[in-house]
Amino acid sequence: MKMMKAKRIVVTAVILIVCYLLQCTLFPHLALASIKPNLMLIITAAFGFMRSSKEGMFVGFFSGLLMDIQFGNILGFYALIYLLIGFINGLFQQVYYDEDIKLPLALIAASEFLYGLVIYLLMFMLRSEFHFIYYLSHNIIPELIYTIVVALGIYPLILYFNRKLEAEEKRSASKFV
């Protein structure tokens, strides 16, 4: 049983690191009008609603920590934001059905919108920059659309790995009994 938990942690860490490396190396070259998709948010939201609030918070915290190390001025700023997004997405685990892609895409879109709003409030509005409509139309909405388009390709991969791990966990649990 502990072996399966360790395997899940390793697979989650590998997914997290691969997405982080893609976001920091490949996707800056694929930016459209300096807008890049937020892979770390896709991972955080997906693990939240597929697994639980606890796992969403765990993945969100480490996603945010990686973002803090790369882009942040304050260690923990993005970690807290992603942690909260992982927790909120985990609340939808009860209504999540893995065959239906509409709910995951809607949750990823809502998470991206919430992320954009929080970043605007904490990074711009507190500095008395009140250009919300401009920020909404030039940053939040384009990044939301780009993230959803990329999520259409990444989410099925995450779902595939999650199904494989759950199948192994069920087989392992049936052998144990």
Backbone as JSON, one array per atom type, in Angstrom:
{
  "sequence": "MKMMKAKRIVVTAVILIVCYLLQCTLFPHLALASIKPNLMLIITAAFGFMRSSKEGMFVGFFSGLLMDIQFGNILGFYALIYLLIGFINGLFQQVYYDEDIKLPLALIAASEFLYGLVIYLLMFMLRSEFHFIYYLSHNIIPELIYTIVVALGIYPLILYFNRKLEAEEKRSASKFV",
  "N": [[0.83, -1.19, 0.0], [1.94, 1.22, 0.81], [3.83, 1.4, -1.14], [2.35, 1.95, -3.43], [1.41, 4.48, -2.81], [3.8, 5.88, -2.73], [4.52, 5.58, -5.39], [2.51, 7.06, -6.65], [3.12, 9.61, -5.67], [5.65, 10.0, -6.83], [5.0, 9.91, -9.59], [3.25, 12.1, -9.72], [5.04, 14.15, -9.01], [6.81, 14.0, -11.18], [5.09, 14.71, -13.32], [4.5, 17.3, -12.52], [7.05, 18.55, -12.6], [7.74, 18.2, -15.32], [5.7, 19.72, -16.57], [6.29, 22.21, -15.47], [8.85, 22.66, -16.55], [8.16, 22.72, -19.27], [6.5, 24.98, -19.27], [8.3, 26.98, -18.6], [10.32, 26.82, -20.52], [9.57, 25.95, -23.22], [6.98, 27.08, -23.81], [7.27, 29.94, -23.57], [8.32, 30.53, -26.07], [6.2, 29.96, -27.67], [4.41, 31.9, -27.24], [1.59, 33.98, -27.7], [1.1, 37.18, -28.64], [2.52, 37.94, -26.37], [1.28, 36.37, -24.46], [1.01, 33.53, -22.47], [0.12, 30.09, -21.9], [-1.06, 28.72, -18.77], [0.3, 26.21, -17.45], [0.83, 25.14, -14.94], [-1.36, 25.84, -13.48], [-3.33, 24.34, -14.74], [-2.53, 21.75, -14.02], [-2.72, 21.92, -11.21], [-5.5, 22.46, -10.84], [-6.59, 20.17, -12.08], [-5.6, 18.01, -10.5], [-6.82, 18.7, -8.16], [-9.7, 18.47, -8.6], [-9.81, 15.85, -9.56], [-8.67, 14.2, -7.62], [-8.63, 15.15, -4.71], [-9.3, 17.77, -2.28], [-7.15, 17.94, -0.57], [-5.0, 16.77, -2.01], [-5.04, 18.47, -4.2], [-4.33, 20.86, -2.94], [-1.76, 20.19, -2.11], [-0.4, 19.71, -4.59], [-0.87, 22.22, -5.69], [0.5, 23.9, -3.89], [3.21, 23.14, -4.31], [3.41, 23.66, -7.05], [3.03, 26.43, -7.05], [5.23, 27.13, -5.49], [7.34, 26.46, -7.19], [6.81, 28.35, -9.17], [7.2, 30.68, -7.68], [9.95, 30.51, -7.19], [10.92, 30.79, -9.78], [9.68, 33.17, -10.88], [8.77, 34.9, -8.88], [8.93, 37.64, -6.51], [8.56, 37.47, -3.86], [8.83, 34.79, -1.74], [6.47, 32.32, -1.61], [4.21, 33.69, -2.36], [2.93, 33.0, -4.89], [2.66, 30.34, -4.23], [0.74, 30.31, -2.19], [-1.51, 31.27, -3.6], [-1.88, 29.28, -5.62], [-2.24, 27.07, -3.94], [-4.71, 27.7, -2.72], [-6.33, 27.66, -5.02], [-6.09, 24.96, -5.73], [-7.36, 23.82, -3.5], [-10.0, 24.85, -3.73], [-10.79, 23.71, -6.19], [-10.73, 21.05, -5.44], [-13.04, 20.83, -3.96], [-14.95, 20.21, -5.78], [-14.78, 17.57, -6.32], [-16.73, 15.68, -5.71], [-18.73, 16.02, -7.63], [-17.42, 15.5, -9.91], [-16.92, 13.8, -12.93], [-15.13, 11.62, -14.76], [-15.44, 11.04, -17.49], [-16.7, 13.15, -18.68], [-15.8, 16.09, -20.19], [-16.52, 18.7, -19.95], [-17.0, 19.84, -17.33], [-14.34, 19.73, -16.13], [-12.97, 21.52, -17.91], [-14.47, 23.84, -17.52], [-13.94, 24.3, -14.81], [-11.17, 24.68, -14.89], [-11.1, 26.98, -16.46], [-12.5, 28.76, -14.77], [-10.73, 28.75, -12.63], [-8.48, 29.89, -13.8], [-9.48, 32.43, -14.37], [-10.03, 33.34, -11.76], [-7.41, 33.28, -10.76], [-6.21, 35.26, -12.4], [-7.68, 37.5, -11.51], [-6.94, 37.64, -8.78], [-4.18, 38.06, -9.0], [-4.25, 40.54, -10.3], [-5.52, 42.11, -8.31], [-3.7, 41.93, -6.13], [-1.2, 42.62, -7.19], [-1.41, 44.83, -8.88], [-3.61, 46.58, -8.33], [-3.17, 47.25, -5.67], [-1.04, 48.88, -5.99], [-2.16, 51.14, -6.88], [-2.98, 51.07, -9.57], [-5.44, 51.3, -11.6], [-6.56, 49.97, -13.96], [-8.48, 48.02, -14.78], [-10.26, 47.02, -16.8], [-8.67, 47.12, -19.07], [-6.61, 45.34, -18.25], [-8.14, 43.04, -17.94], [-9.1, 42.58, -20.57], [-6.73, 42.39, -22.04], [-4.99, 40.68, -20.73], [-6.14, 38.75, -18.8], [-8.44, 37.46, -20.09], [-7.34, 36.64, -22.7], [-5.24, 34.91, -21.76], [-6.76, 33.04, -20.39], [-8.23, 31.86, -22.49], [-6.14, 30.76, -24.05], [-5.03, 29.0, -22.18], [-7.17, 27.22, -21.83], [-7.3, 26.07, -24.4], [-4.82, 24.74, -24.48], [-5.25, 23.07, -22.32], [-7.06, 21.28, -23.38], [-5.41, 19.49, -24.67], [-3.61, 18.66, -22.68], [-5.05, 17.83, -20.41], [-6.32, 15.27, -21.06], [-4.02, 13.63, -20.97], [-3.22, 13.81, -18.27], [-5.47, 12.69, -17.12], [-5.29, 10.1, -18.17], [-2.92, 9.12, -16.88], [-3.81, 9.28, -14.24], [-5.96, 7.44, -14.24], [-4.56, 5.06, -14.78], [-2.96, 4.86, -12.47], [-4.97, 4.7, -10.5], [-6.18, 2.28, -11.24], [-4.07, 0.49, -10.74], [-3.85, 0.89, -7.98], [-6.31, -0.13, -7.12], [-6.05, -2.81, -7.9], [-3.91, -3.54, -6.28], [-5.04, -3.16, -3.76], [-7.03, -5.13, -3.82], [-5.49, -7.44, -3.85], [-4.38, -7.29, -1.37], [-6.45, -7.8, 0.4]],
  "CA": [[0.0, 0.0, 0.0], [2.84, 2.38, 0.85], [4.51, 1.43, -2.43], [1.46, 2.62, -4.37], [1.39, 5.9, -2.45], [5.09, 6.41, -3.18], [4.47, 5.65, -6.85], [1.65, 8.2, -7.0], [3.88, 10.83, -5.38], [6.7, 10.14, -7.85], [4.35, 10.26, -10.87], [2.77, 13.49, -9.58], [6.23, 15.02, -9.06], [7.31, 14.01, -12.56], [4.15, 15.52, -14.1], [4.69, 18.69, -12.08], [8.34, 19.05, -13.11], [7.66, 18.28, -16.78], [4.87, 20.88, -16.91], [7.06, 23.4, -15.1], [9.89, 22.86, -17.56], [7.5, 23.15, -20.51], [6.01, 26.35, -19.1], [9.43, 27.92, -18.51], [11.26, 26.73, -21.64], [8.94, 25.85, -24.54], [5.83, 27.95, -24.02], [7.61, 31.34, -23.88], [8.53, 30.64, -27.52], [4.89, 29.79, -28.31], [3.54, 32.97, -26.73], [0.83, 34.77, -28.67], [0.95, 38.54, -28.1], [3.14, 37.83, -25.05], [0.4, 35.61, -23.57], [1.39, 32.12, -22.39], [-0.81, 29.31, -21.09], [-0.62, 28.46, -17.41], [0.27, 24.76, -17.26], [0.82, 24.81, -13.52], [-2.74, 25.99, -13.04], [-4.04, 23.17, -15.26], [-2.15, 20.62, -13.17], [-3.29, 22.14, -9.88], [-6.95, 22.28, -10.91], [-6.89, 18.78, -12.41], [-5.39, 17.15, -9.34], [-7.82, 19.06, -7.16], [-11.02, 17.87, -8.81], [-9.72, 14.42, -9.8], [-8.27, 13.46, -6.43], [-9.24, 15.69, -3.49], [-8.81, 19.09, -1.89], [-5.83, 17.77, 0.04], [-4.01, 16.58, -3.07], [-5.02, 19.72, -4.96], [-3.54, 21.82, -2.17], [-0.37, 19.72, -2.16], [0.12, 20.01, -5.93], [-0.91, 23.68, -5.83], [1.58, 24.51, -3.12], [4.49, 22.93, -4.98], [3.36, 24.41, -8.31], [3.26, 27.82, -6.7], [6.6, 27.28, -5.02], [8.18, 26.49, -8.39], [6.58, 29.65, -9.81], [7.87, 31.67, -6.83], [11.39, 30.42, -7.43], [11.22, 31.28, -11.13], [9.18, 34.49, -11.24], [8.3, 35.72, -7.77], [9.81, 38.46, -5.67], [8.31, 37.04, -2.49], [8.66, 33.35, -1.68], [5.21, 31.92, -1.0], [3.09, 34.44, -2.93], [2.24, 32.13, -5.84], [2.35, 29.09, -3.53], [-0.54, 30.49, -1.5], [-2.57, 31.39, -4.61], [-2.1, 27.96, -6.22], [-2.77, 26.23, -2.88], [-6.14, 28.0, -2.61], [-6.99, 27.18, -6.23], [-6.17, 23.5, -5.59], [-8.39, 23.52, -2.5], [-11.33, 25.16, -4.3], [-11.1, 22.69, -7.19], [-10.98, 19.8, -4.73], [-14.42, 20.82, -3.48], [-15.79, 19.71, -6.86], [-14.49, 16.15, -6.54], [-17.96, 14.9, -5.58], [-19.52, 16.12, -8.85], [-16.53, 15.23, -11.04], [-17.09, 12.55, -13.66], [-13.97, 11.72, -15.65], [-15.79, 10.91, -18.9], [-17.23, 14.42, -19.15], [-14.71, 17.08, -20.19], [-17.06, 20.06, -19.77], [-16.74, 20.32, -15.97], [-12.92, 20.07, -15.95], [-12.62, 22.73, -18.65], [-15.11, 24.98, -16.84], [-13.2, 24.55, -13.57], [-9.87, 25.25, -15.25], [-11.37, 28.36, -16.89], [-12.83, 29.55, -13.58], [-9.49, 28.88, -11.86], [-7.63, 30.86, -14.51], [-10.09, 33.75, -14.17], [-9.76, 33.69, -10.36], [-5.97, 33.54, -10.68], [-5.99, 36.58, -12.99], [-8.25, 38.52, -10.62], [-6.12, 37.74, -7.57], [-2.92, 38.7, -9.41], [-4.55, 41.97, -10.53], [-5.78, 42.77, -7.03], [-2.53, 41.97, -5.25], [0.01, 43.17, -7.8], [-1.62, 46.09, -9.58], [-4.55, 47.47, -7.66], [-2.54, 47.75, -4.45], [-0.1, 49.94, -6.39], [-3.03, 52.19, -7.42], [-3.11, 50.98, -11.02], [-6.84, 50.93, -11.74], [-6.87, 49.74, -15.36], [-8.99, 46.66, -14.74], [-10.83, 46.62, -18.1], [-7.51, 46.87, -19.93], [-5.97, 44.11, -17.79], [-9.07, 41.95, -18.24], [-9.17, 42.31, -22.01], [-5.42, 42.14, -22.64], [-4.23, 39.64, -20.02], [-6.92, 37.67, -18.18], [-9.24, 36.7, -21.07], [-6.49, 35.89, -23.64], [-4.56, 33.8, -21.09], [-7.79, 32.05, -20.1], [-8.52, 31.13, -23.74], [-4.95, 29.98, -24.4], [-4.92, 27.92, -21.2], [-8.21, 26.22, -22.15], [-6.88, 25.36, -25.62], [-3.74, 23.83, -24.09], [-5.84, 22.07, -21.42], [-7.68, 20.25, -24.22], [-4.39, 18.5, -24.96], [-2.9, 18.17, -21.49], [-5.97, 17.17, -19.48], [-6.44, 13.82, -21.31], [-2.81, 12.94, -20.5], [-3.3, 13.73, -16.81], [-6.54, 11.72, -16.86], [-4.74, 8.78, -18.48], [-2.03, 8.72, -15.79], [-4.63, 9.1, -13.04], [-6.69, 6.17, -14.38], [-3.6, 3.97, -14.63], [-2.6, 4.76, -11.05], [-6.13, 4.22, -9.74], [-6.34, 0.86, -11.55], [-3.04, -0.23, -9.98], [-4.2, 0.96, -6.56], [-7.43, -1.07, -6.88], [-5.49, -4.16, -7.98], [-3.09, -3.73, -5.09], [-5.95, -3.28, -2.61], [-7.72, -6.42, -3.89], [-4.51, -8.46, -3.47], [-4.13, -7.15, 0.07], [-7.57, -8.39, 1.14]],
  "C": [[0.87, 1.26, 0.0], [3.59, 2.53, -0.46], [3.66, 2.18, -3.46], [1.4, 4.12, -4.09], [2.69, 6.57, -2.91], [5.1, 6.55, -4.7], [3.63, 6.83, -7.31], [2.39, 9.51, -6.77], [4.95, 11.07, -6.44], [6.09, 10.54, -9.19], [3.84, 11.7, -10.83], [3.94, 14.46, -9.67], [6.79, 15.11, -10.47], [6.41, 14.86, -13.45], [4.35, 16.99, -13.78], [5.97, 19.28, -12.66], [8.32, 19.18, -14.63], [6.84, 19.5, -17.21], [5.58, 22.18, -16.57], [8.13, 23.7, -16.14], [9.3, 23.3, -18.9], [7.06, 24.61, -20.41], [7.16, 27.36, -19.11], [10.34, 27.9, -19.73], [10.57, 26.78, -23.0], [7.87, 26.91, -24.76], [6.16, 29.44, -24.13], [7.86, 31.57, -25.37], [7.23, 30.5, -28.3], [3.9, 30.85, -27.85], [2.87, 33.7, -27.88], [0.55, 36.12, -28.04], [1.41, 38.59, -26.64], [2.24, 37.16, -24.01], [0.81, 34.14, -23.64], [0.34, 31.37, -21.58], [-0.21, 28.99, -19.73], [-0.75, 26.96, -17.13], [0.18, 24.37, -15.79], [-0.59, 24.92, -12.95], [-3.58, 24.81, -13.52], [-3.78, 21.96, -14.37], [-2.8, 20.74, -11.79], [-4.79, 21.89, -9.87], [-7.3, 20.81, -11.15], [-6.7, 17.86, -11.22], [-6.39, 17.47, -8.24], [-9.13, 18.34, -7.4], [-10.96, 16.38, -9.12], [-9.46, 13.63, -8.52], [-8.96, 13.95, -5.16], [-8.69, 17.09, -3.24], [-7.4, 18.99, -1.33], [-4.75, 17.61, -1.03], [-3.92, 17.81, -3.97], [-4.2, 20.79, -4.27], [-2.05, 21.46, -2.22], [0.27, 20.08, -3.5], [0.16, 21.52, -6.15], [0.22, 24.36, -5.1], [2.92, 24.35, -3.84], [4.54, 23.58, -6.36], [3.67, 25.88, -8.05], [4.67, 28.08, -6.22], [7.58, 27.31, -6.2], [8.03, 27.83, -9.11], [7.25, 30.76, -9.01], [9.37, 31.69, -7.08], [11.75, 31.03, -8.78], [10.87, 32.75, -11.32], [8.93, 35.43, -10.07], [9.37, 36.54, -7.08], [9.72, 38.02, -4.22], [8.07, 35.53, -2.51], [7.36, 33.02, -0.95], [4.0, 32.63, -1.58], [2.28, 33.56, -3.88], [1.85, 30.81, -5.17], [1.01, 29.19, -2.82], [-1.7, 30.56, -2.5], [-2.9, 30.02, -5.21], [-2.67, 26.99, -5.19], [-4.28, 26.44, -2.74], [-6.91, 27.52, -3.83], [-7.12, 25.66, -6.19], [-7.25, 23.08, -4.6], [-9.79, 23.73, -3.08], [-11.72, 24.12, -5.34], [-11.39, 21.34, -6.55], [-12.39, 19.7, -4.18], [-15.38, 20.26, -4.52], [-15.55, 18.23, -7.16], [-15.77, 15.31, -6.53], [-18.8, 14.93, -6.86], [-18.69, 15.83, -10.1], [-16.81, 13.86, -11.61], [-16.06, 12.56, -14.77], [-14.28, 11.56, -17.13], [-16.26, 12.22, -19.51], [-16.15, 15.49, -19.06], [-15.21, 18.49, -19.93], [-16.77, 20.61, -18.37], [-15.25, 20.62, -15.75], [-12.51, 21.35, -16.68], [-13.24, 23.97, -18.01], [-14.37, 25.32, -15.55], [-11.82, 25.15, -13.84], [-10.04, 26.7, -15.69], [-11.67, 29.25, -15.68], [-11.58, 29.76, -12.72], [-8.57, 29.91, -12.5], [-8.16, 32.28, -14.32], [-9.83, 34.23, -12.74], [-8.29, 34.04, -10.16], [-5.66, 34.94, -11.23], [-6.5, 37.7, -12.11], [-7.38, 38.73, -9.38], [-4.79, 38.42, -7.89], [-3.15, 40.19, -9.63], [-4.72, 42.69, -9.2], [-4.51, 42.95, -6.2], [-1.3, 42.63, -5.87], [-0.19, 44.53, -8.45], [-2.5, 47.06, -8.81], [-3.95, 48.04, -6.37], [-1.49, 48.82, -4.73], [-0.85, 51.1, -7.07], [-3.04, 52.23, -8.95], [-4.5, 50.43, -11.31], [-7.24, 50.8, -13.21], [-7.42, 48.32, -15.52], [-9.5, 46.2, -16.1], [-9.69, 46.31, -19.08], [-6.84, 45.55, -19.55], [-6.84, 42.9, -18.1], [-9.03, 41.58, -19.71], [-7.82, 41.96, -22.64], [-4.62, 41.04, -21.94], [-5.11, 38.47, -19.58], [-7.64, 36.83, -19.23], [-8.35, 35.98, -22.1], [-5.75, 34.71, -22.99], [-5.54, 32.69, -20.75], [-8.07, 31.21, -21.35], [-7.34, 30.23, -24.12], [-4.77, 28.79, -23.45], [-5.95, 26.83, -21.47], [-7.83, 25.41, -23.38], [-5.78, 24.35, -25.29], [-4.28, 22.73, -23.17], [-6.54, 20.96, -22.21], [-6.69, 19.16, -24.59], [-3.76, 17.89, -23.73], [-3.82, 17.39, -20.55], [-6.14, 15.68, -19.79], [-5.21, 13.03, -20.87], [-2.82, 12.76, -18.98], [-4.35, 12.68, -16.42], [-6.06, 10.3, -17.1], [-3.85, 8.28, -17.35], [-2.81, 8.46, -14.5], [-5.39, 7.77, -13.09], [-5.76, 4.98, -14.19], [-3.23, 3.77, -13.16], [-3.76, 4.24, -10.21], [-6.37, 2.74, -10.0], [-5.31, 0.02, -10.79], [-3.34, -0.24, -8.49], [-5.33, 0.0, -6.22], [-6.94, -2.51, -6.94], [-4.69, -4.49, -6.74], [-3.96, -3.92, -3.85], [-6.67, -4.62, -2.63], [-6.77, -7.56, -3.54], [-4.28, -8.46, -1.97], [-5.22, -7.84, 0.88], [-7.64, -9.84, 0.89]]
}
